[in-house]
Short mmCIF file of C-alpha atoms in Angstrom, two decimals:
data_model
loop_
_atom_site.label_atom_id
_atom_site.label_comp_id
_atom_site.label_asym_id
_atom_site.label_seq_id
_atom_site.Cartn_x
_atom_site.Cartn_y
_atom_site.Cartn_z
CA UNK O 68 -0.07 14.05 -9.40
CA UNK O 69 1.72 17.01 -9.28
CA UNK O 70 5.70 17.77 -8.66
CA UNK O 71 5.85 19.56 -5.67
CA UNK O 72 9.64 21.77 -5.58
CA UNK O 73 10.98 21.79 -2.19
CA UNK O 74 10.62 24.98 -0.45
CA UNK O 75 13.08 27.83 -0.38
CA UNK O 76 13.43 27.95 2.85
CA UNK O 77 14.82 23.57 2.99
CA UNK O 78 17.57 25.03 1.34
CA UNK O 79 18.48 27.95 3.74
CA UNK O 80 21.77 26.88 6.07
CA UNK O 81 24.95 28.65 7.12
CA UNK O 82 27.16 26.50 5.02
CA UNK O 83 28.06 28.33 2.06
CA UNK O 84 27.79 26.04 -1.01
CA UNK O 85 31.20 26.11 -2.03
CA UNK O 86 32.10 25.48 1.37
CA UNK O 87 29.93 22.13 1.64
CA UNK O 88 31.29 21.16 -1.85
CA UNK O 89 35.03 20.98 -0.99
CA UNK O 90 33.94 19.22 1.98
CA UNK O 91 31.95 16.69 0.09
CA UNK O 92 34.36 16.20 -2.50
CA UNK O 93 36.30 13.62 -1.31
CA UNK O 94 33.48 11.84 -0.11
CA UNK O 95 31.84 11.46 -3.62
CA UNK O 96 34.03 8.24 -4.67
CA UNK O 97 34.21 6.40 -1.82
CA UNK O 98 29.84 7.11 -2.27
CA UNK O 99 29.91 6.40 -6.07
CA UNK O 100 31.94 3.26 -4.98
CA UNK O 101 29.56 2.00 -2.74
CA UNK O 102 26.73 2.88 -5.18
CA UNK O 103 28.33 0.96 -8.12
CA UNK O 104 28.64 -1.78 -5.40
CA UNK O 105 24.63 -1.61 -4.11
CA UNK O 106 23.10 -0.83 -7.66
CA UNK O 107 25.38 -2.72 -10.09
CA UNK O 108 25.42 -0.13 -12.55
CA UNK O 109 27.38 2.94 -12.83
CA UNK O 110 25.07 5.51 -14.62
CA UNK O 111 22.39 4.64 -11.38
CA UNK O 112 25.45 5.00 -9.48
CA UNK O 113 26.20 8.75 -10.86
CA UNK O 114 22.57 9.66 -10.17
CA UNK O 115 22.55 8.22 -6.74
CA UNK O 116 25.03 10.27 -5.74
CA UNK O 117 24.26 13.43 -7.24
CA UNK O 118 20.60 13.15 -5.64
CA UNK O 119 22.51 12.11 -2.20
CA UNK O 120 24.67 15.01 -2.45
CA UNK O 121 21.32 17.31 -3.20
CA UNK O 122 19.67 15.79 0.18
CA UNK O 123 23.35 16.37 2.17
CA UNK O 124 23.38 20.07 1.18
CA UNK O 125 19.52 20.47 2.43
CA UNK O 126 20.65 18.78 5.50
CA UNK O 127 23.75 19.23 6.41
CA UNK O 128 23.23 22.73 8.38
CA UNK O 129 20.98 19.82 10.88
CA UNK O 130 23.97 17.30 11.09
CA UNK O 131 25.38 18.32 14.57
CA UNK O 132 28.41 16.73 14.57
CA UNK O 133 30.72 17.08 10.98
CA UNK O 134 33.18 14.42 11.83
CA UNK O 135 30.78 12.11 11.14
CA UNK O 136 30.05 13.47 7.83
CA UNK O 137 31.35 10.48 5.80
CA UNK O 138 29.22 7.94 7.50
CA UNK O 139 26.33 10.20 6.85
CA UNK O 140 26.99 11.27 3.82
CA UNK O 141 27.12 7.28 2.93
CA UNK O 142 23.90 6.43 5.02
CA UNK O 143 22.37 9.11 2.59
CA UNK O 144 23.86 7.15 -0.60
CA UNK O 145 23.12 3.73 0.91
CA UNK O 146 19.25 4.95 1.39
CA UNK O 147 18.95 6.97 -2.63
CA UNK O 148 20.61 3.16 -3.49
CA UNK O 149 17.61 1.70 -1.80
CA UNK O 150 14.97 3.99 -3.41
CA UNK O 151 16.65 3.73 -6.76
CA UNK O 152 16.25 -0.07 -6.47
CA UNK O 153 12.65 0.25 -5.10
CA UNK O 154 11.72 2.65 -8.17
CA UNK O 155 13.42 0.60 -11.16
CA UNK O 156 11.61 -2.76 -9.78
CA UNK O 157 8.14 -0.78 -9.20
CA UNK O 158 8.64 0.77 -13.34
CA UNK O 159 10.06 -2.62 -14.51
CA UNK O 160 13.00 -1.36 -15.43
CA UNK O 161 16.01 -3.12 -15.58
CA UNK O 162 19.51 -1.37 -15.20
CA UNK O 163 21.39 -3.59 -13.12
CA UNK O 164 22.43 -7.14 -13.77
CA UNK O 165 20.05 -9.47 -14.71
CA UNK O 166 19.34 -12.11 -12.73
CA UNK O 167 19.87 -15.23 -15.11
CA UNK O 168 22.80 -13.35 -16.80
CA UNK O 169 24.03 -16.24 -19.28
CA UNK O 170 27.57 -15.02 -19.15
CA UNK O 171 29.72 -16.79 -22.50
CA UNK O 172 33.24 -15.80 -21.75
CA UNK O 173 34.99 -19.05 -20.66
CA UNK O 174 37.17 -17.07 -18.19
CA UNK O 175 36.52 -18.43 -15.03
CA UNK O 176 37.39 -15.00 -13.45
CA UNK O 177 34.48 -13.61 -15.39
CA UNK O 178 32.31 -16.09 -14.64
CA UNK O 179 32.86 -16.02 -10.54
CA UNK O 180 32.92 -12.42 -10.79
CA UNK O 181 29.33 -12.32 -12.10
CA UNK O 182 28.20 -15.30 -9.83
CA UNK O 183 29.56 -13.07 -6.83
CA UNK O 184 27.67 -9.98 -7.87
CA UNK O 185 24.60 -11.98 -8.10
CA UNK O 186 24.99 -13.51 -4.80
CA UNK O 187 25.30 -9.48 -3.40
CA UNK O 188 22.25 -8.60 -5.21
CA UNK O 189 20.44 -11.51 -3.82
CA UNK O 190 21.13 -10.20 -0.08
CA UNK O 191 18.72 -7.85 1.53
CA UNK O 192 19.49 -4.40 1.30
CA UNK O 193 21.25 -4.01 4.45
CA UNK O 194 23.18 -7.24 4.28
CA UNK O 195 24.42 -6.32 0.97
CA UNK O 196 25.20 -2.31 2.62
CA UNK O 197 27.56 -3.67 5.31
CA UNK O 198 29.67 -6.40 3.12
CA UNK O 199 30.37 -3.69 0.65
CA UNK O 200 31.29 -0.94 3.01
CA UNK O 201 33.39 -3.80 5.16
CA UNK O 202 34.94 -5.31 2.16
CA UNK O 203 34.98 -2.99 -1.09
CA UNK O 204 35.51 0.09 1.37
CA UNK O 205 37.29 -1.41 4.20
CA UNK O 206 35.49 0.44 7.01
CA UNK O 207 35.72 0.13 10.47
CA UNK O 208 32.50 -2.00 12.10
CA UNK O 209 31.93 1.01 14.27
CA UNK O 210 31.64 3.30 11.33
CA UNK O 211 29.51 0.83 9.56
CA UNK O 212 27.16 0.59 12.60
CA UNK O 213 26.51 4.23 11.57
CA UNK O 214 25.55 4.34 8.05
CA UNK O 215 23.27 1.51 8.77
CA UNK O 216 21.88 2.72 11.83
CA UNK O 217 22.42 0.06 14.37
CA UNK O 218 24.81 -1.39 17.00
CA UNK O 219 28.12 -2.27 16.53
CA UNK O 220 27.40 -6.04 17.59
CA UNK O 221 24.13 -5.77 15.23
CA UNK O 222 26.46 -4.79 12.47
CA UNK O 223 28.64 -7.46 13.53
CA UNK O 224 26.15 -10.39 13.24
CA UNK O 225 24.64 -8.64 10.03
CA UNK O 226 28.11 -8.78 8.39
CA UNK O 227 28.82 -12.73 9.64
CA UNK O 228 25.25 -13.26 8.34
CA UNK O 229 25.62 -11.80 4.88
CA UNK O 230 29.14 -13.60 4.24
CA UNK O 231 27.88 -16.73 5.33
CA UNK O 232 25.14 -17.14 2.85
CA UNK O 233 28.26 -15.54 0.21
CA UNK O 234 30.48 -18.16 1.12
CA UNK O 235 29.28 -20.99 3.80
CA UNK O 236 32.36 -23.22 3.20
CA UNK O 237 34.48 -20.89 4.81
CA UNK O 238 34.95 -20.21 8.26
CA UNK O 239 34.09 -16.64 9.47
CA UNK O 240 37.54 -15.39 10.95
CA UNK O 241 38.80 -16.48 7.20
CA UNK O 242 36.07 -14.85 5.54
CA UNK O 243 36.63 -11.88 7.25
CA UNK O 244 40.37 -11.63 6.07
CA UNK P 691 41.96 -15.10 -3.61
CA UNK P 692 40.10 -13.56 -0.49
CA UNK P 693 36.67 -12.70 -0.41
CA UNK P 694 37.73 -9.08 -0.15
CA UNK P 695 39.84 -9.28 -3.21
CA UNK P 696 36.85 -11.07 -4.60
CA UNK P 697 34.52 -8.54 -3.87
CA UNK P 698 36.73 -6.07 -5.10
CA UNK P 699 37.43 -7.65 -8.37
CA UNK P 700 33.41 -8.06 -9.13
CA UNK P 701 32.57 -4.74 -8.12
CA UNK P 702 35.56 -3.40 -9.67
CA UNK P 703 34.03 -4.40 -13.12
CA UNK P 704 30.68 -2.44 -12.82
CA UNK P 705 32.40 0.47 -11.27
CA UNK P 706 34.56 1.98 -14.25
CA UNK P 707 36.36 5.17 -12.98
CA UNK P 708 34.11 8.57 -12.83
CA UNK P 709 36.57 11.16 -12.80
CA UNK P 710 34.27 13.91 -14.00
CA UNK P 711 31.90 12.88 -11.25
CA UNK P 712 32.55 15.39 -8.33
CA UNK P 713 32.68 18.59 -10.43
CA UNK P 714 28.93 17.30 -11.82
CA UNK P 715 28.32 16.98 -8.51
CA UNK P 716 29.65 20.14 -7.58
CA UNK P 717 27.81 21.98 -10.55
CA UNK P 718 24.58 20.39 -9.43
CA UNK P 719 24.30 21.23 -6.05
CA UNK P 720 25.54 24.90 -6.63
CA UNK P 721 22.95 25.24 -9.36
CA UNK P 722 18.82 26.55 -9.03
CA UNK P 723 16.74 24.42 -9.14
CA UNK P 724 15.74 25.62 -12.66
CA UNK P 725 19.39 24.66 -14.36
CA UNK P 726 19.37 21.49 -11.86
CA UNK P 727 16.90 19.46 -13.93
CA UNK P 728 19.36 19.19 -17.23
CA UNK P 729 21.85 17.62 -14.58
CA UNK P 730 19.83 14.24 -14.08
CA UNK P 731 19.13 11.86 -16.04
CA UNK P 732 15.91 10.86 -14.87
CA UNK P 733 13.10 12.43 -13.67
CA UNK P 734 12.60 11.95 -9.73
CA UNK P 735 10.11 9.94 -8.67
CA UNK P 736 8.05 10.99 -5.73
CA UNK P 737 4.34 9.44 -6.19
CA UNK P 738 5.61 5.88 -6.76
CA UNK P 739 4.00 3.36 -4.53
CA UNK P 740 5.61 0.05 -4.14
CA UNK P 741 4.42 -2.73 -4.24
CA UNK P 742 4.18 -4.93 -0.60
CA UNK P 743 3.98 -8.09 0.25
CA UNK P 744 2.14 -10.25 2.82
CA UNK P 745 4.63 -10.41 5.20
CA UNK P 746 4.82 -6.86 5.25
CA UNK P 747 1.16 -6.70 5.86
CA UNK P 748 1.95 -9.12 8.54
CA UNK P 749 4.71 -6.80 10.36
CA UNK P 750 2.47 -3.46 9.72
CA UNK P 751 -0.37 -5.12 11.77
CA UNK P 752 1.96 -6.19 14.34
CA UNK P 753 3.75 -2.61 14.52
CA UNK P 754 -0.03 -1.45 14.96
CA UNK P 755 -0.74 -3.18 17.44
CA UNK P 756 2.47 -2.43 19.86
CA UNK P 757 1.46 1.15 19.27
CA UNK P 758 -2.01 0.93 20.41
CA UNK P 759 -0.61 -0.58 23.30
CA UNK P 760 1.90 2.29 23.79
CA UNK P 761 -0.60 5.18 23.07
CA UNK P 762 -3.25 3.29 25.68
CA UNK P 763 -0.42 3.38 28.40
CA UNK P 764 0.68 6.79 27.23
CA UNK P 765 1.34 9.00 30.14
CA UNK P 766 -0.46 12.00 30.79
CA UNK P 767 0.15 15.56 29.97
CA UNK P 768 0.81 17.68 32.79
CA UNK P 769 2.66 20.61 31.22
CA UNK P 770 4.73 21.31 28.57
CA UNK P 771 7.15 23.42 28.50
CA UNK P 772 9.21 22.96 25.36
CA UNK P 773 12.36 23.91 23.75
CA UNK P 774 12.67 27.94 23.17
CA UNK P 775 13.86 27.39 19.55
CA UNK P 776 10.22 26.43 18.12
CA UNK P 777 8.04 26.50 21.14
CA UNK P 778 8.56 29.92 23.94
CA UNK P 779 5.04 28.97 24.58
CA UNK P 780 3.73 26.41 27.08
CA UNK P 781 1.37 24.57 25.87
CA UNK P 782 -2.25 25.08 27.09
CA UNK P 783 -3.25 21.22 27.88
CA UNK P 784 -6.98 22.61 27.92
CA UNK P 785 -6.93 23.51 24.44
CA UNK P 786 -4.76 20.90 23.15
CA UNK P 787 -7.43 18.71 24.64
CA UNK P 788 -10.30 20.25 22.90
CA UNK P 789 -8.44 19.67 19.45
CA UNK P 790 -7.89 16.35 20.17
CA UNK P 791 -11.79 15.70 21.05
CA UNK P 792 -12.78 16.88 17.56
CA UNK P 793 -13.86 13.49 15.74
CA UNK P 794 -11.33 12.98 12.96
CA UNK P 795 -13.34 13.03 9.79
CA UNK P 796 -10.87 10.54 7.94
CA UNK P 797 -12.89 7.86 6.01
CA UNK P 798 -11.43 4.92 5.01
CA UNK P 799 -11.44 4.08 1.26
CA UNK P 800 -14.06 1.67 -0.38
CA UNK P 801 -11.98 -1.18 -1.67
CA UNK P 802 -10.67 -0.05 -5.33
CA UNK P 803 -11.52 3.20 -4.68
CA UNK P 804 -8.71 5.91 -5.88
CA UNK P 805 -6.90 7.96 -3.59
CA UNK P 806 -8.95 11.31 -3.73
CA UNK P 807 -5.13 13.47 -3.16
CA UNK P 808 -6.04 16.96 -2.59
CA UNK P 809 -7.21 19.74 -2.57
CA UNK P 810 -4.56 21.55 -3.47
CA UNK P 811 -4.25 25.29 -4.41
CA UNK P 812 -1.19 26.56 -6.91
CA UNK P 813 0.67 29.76 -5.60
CA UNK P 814 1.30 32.43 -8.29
CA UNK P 815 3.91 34.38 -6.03
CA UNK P 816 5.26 31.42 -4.18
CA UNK P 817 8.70 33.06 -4.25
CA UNK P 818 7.80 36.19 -2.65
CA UNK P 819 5.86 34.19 0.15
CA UNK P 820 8.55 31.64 0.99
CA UNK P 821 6.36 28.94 -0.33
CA UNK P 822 6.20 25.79 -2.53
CA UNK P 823 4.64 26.07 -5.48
CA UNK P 824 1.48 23.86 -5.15
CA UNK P 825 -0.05 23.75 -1.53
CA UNK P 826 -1.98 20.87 0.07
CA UNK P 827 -5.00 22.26 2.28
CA UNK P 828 -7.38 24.51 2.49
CA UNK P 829 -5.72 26.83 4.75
CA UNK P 830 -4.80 28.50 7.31
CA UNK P 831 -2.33 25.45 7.56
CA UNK P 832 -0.78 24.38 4.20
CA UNK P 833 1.31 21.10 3.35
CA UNK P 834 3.97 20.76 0.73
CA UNK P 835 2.50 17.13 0.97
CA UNK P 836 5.88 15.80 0.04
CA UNK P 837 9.43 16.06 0.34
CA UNK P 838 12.40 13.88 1.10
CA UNK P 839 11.33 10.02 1.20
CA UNK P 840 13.58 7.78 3.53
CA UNK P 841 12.84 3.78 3.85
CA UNK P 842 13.36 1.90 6.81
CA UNK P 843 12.49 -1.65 8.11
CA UNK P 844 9.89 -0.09 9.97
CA UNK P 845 8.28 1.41 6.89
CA UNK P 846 8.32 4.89 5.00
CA UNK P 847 9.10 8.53 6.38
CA UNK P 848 8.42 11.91 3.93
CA UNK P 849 10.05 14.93 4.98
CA UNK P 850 7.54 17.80 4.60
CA UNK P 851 7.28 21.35 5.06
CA UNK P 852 3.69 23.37 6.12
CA UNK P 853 3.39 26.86 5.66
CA UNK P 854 0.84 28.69 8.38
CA UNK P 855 -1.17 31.87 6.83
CA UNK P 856 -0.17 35.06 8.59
CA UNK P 857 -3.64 35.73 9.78
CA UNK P 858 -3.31 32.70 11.76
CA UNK P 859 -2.04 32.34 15.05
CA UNK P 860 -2.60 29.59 18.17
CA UNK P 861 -2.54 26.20 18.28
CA UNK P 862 -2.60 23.44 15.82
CA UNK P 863 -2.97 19.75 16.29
CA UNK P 864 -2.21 17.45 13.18
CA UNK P 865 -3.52 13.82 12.89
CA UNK P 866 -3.21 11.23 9.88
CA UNK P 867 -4.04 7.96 9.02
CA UNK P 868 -3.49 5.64 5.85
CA UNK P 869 -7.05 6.02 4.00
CA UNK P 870 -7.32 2.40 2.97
CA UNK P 871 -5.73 0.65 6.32
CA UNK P 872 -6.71 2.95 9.25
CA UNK P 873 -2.91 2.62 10.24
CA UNK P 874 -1.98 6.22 12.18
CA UNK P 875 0.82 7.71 10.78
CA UNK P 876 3.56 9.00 12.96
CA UNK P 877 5.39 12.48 13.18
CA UNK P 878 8.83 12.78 14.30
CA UNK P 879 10.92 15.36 16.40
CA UNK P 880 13.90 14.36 15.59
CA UNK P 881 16.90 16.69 13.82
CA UNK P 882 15.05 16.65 10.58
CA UNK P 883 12.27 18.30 11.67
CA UNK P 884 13.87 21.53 13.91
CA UNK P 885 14.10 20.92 17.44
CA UNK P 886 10.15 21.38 18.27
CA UNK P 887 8.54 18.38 20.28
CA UNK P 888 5.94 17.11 18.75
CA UNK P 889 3.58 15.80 20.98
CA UNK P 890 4.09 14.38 25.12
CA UNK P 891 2.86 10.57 23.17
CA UNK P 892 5.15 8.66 22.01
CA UNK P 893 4.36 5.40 20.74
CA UNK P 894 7.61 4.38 19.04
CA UNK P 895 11.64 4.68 18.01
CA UNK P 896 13.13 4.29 14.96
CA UNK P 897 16.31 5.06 13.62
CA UNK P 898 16.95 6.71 10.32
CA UNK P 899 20.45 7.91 9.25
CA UNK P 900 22.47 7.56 11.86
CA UNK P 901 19.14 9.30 14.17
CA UNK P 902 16.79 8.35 16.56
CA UNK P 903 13.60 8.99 15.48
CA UNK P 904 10.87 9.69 18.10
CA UNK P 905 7.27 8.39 16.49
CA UNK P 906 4.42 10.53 17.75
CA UNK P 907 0.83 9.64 16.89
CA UNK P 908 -0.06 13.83 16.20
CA UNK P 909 1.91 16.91 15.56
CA UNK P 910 1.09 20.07 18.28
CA UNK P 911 2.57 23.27 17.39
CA UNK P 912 1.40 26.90 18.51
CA UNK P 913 2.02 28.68 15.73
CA UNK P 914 3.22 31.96 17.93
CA UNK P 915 6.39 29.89 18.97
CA UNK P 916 7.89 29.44 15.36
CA UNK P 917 10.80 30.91 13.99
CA UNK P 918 10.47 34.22 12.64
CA UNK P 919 10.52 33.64 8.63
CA UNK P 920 14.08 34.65 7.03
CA UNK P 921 12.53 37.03 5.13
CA UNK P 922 9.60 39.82 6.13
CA UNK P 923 6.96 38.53 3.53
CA UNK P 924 7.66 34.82 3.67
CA UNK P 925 5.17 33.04 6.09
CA UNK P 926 5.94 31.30 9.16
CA UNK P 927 6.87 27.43 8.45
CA UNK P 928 7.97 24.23 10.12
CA UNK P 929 9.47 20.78 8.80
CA UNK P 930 8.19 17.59 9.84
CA UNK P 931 9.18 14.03 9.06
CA UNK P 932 5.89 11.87 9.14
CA UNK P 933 6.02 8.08 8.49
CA UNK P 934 3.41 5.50 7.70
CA UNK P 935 4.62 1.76 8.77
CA UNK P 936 5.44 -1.19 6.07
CA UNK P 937 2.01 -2.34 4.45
CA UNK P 938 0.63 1.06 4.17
CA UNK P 939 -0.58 1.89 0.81
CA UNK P 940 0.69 5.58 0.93
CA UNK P 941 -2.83 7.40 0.42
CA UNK P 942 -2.55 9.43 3.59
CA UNK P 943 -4.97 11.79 4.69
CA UNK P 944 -4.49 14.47 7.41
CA UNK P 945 -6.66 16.83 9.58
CA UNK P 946 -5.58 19.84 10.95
CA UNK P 947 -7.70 21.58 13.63
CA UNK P 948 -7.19 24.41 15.20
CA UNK P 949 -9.25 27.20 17.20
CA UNK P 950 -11.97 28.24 14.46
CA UNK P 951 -10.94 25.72 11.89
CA UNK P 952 -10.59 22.05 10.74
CA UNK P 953 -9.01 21.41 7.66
CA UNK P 954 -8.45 17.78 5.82
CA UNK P 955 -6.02 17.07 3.00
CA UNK P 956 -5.30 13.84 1.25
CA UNK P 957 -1.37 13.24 -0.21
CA UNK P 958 -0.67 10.19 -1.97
CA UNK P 959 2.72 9.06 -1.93
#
């Protein structure tokens, strides 16, 4: 099947691309966070974000409103997360943690650490998106609603969801802490 | 220790610090297209087709059938008169109607039968034209066939440009189903396609990046009303996002009729 290069004209916007790249650049951690967070390894990480940056210059002459460039900027990361996922399980390959990870440090920090991140990668894709922008990025619920494309109550009961099948001994308000 | 501070700890461990990572980002979206491919580390994957499951099967069906619903109680289509930026024309409902009455000549698939993706046509002086390099059609409407992919719970949306031949002008009415379900596939006027309306049915929402997406069973565009191309040569173009529902298998064929014409293309994504 052949490669098909995007067209000339996807690329045409008044931004100037120096312009869009100071504006981006502080959004590229917080995105390479959030990657490292979804994907679980930081070389997919550094991809997902380059291709996510690609897709934000093609689009971002169509984004209307700019301060609400980070959330879209993420939702853009969150979704190259999602199709990097989708192609390493359809090839069979494997960058991320495995799932029966034997771990033989005897550090018990090392060992709940890993037991964590497998709990995260055992959510659904938009479970896992809002505990990691709530907890590892510390965004605002309405901001979250956003990148994942729903209501703030939806992204509400999502995120009380998600943390109670992370931690259902604890009580939500403490969870949430 | 909280559950933030736990989270933060375990993700902490897979993240190590990428200080070099916004100037590669910088470099790479600054660069052609050309340069860009020593940037990534892995080829991009556009033709992969994931696997599904039976309860994806089960919510595709389902998502059919609410449509048929919607398209059966559709409204009618009085006049259109559409946005200025894509469409000065009004719509003439009489020939928008004769498109639609041509039969779509879409089979579906035999069971194990490949996806027959084409034809296609490569473009020698796709630069000078404004074009991709490799076309999907026969003409006077060309596909890129793909583009952009974006997932959602409702299923799978490709971002995709056509190209219109300059000795073509009028009307143009775009229809596509999944070759081996029937399933219709759905075009989009939202942001990501320009601000043209697609078609007066609507047979669904969705939302996709932080954007309603309006799901259209068919694409209408007169050709006349399009942007004048940024440069003199290039041809006349439009961006659509298309989407086939959960469950589809991605071998997606499209007719394009128009006065004097019907053309049919097959992408697989």
């Amino acid at each position: 099947m052949q490669h098909v290069a995007d067209s000339p004209l996807s690329t045409a916007h008044p931004w100037s691309g120096q312009a869009f790249t100071d504006l981006l650049a502080p959004l590229v951690e917080p995105g390479y966070r959030l990657a490292c967070a979804m994907l679980h390894d930081p070389h997919a990480a550094e991809d997902a974000v380059q291709e996510a940056s690609l897709i934000a210059w093609r689009k971002v002459g169509r984004l209307h409103d700019h301060s609400r460039l980070r959330g879209w900027f993420l939702g853009i990361v969150a979704n190259e997360c999602r199709n990097s996922r989708r192609r390493r399980w359809v090839t069979s390959v494997s960058h991320g943690l495995p799932a029966g990870l034997s771990v033989v440090s005897g550090e018990e920090r090392v060992v709940r650490n890993t037991d964590l991140r497998r709990a995260l990668s055992q959510l659904a894709h938009d479970d896992r998106l809002v505990v990691v922008l709530y907890f590892h990025l510390d965004m605002p619920l309405e901001e979250i609603a956003a990148v994942v494309g729903s209501s703030v109550g939806a992204a509400r009961a999502r995120l009380y969801r998600a943390v109670n099948r992370l931690r259902p001994d604890l009580a939500i308000q403490e969870a949430l802490q | 220790m909280s559950l933030r501070s736990d989270i933060h700890a375990a993700i902490d461990e897979v993240a190590p610090p990428a200080p070099l990572l916004a100037r590669q980002v910088e470099a790479f979206v600054l660069a052609d297209e050309n340069e860009r491919s020593r940037f990534s580390r892995r080829g991009r994957i556009h033709w992969t087709r994931p696997l599904r499951g039976a309860v994806a099967v089960l919510a595709a069906v389902l998502v059919v059938a609410v449509m048929a619903g919607l398209v059966m109680g559709g409204r009618l289509w009085r006049e259109w008169t559409v946005a200025p930026a894509n469409h000065p024309h009004t719509i003439d409902v009489g020939d928008l109607e004769r498109l639609r009455a041509k039969p779509l000549a879409l089979s579906t698939l035999q069971p194990g039968a490949d996806c027959p993706a084409g034809p296609t046509h490569a473009v020698a002086n796709f630069h000078a034209l404004g074009l991709s390099p490799v076309l999907f059609g026969d003409g006077p409407i060309y596909s890129a066939g793909n583009g952009e992919r974006y997932v959602t719970q409702w299923g799978t949306y490709i971002e995709t440009d056509y190209w219109v031949d300059p000795s073509f002008a009028g009307l143009v009415l775009i229809r596509a189903r999944d070759l081996r379900t029937g399933q219709p596939v759905v075009f989009s006027n939202s942001t990501f396609s320009g601000e043209a309306n697609v078609s007066d049915q609507l047979v669904g929402n969705d939302f996709l990046l932080d954007q309603t997406v309006q799901q259209h069973p068919e694409f209408v565009v007169d050709t006349r009303g399009l942007r004048p191309p940024q440069a003199v040569a290039y041809w006349r173009s439009w961006g659509t996002l298309q989407g086939y529902p959960a469950g589809g298998s991605g071998c997606i064929g499209f007719q394009v009729d128009g006065a004097g014409f019907s053309e049919v293309f097959v992408v697989s994504y």
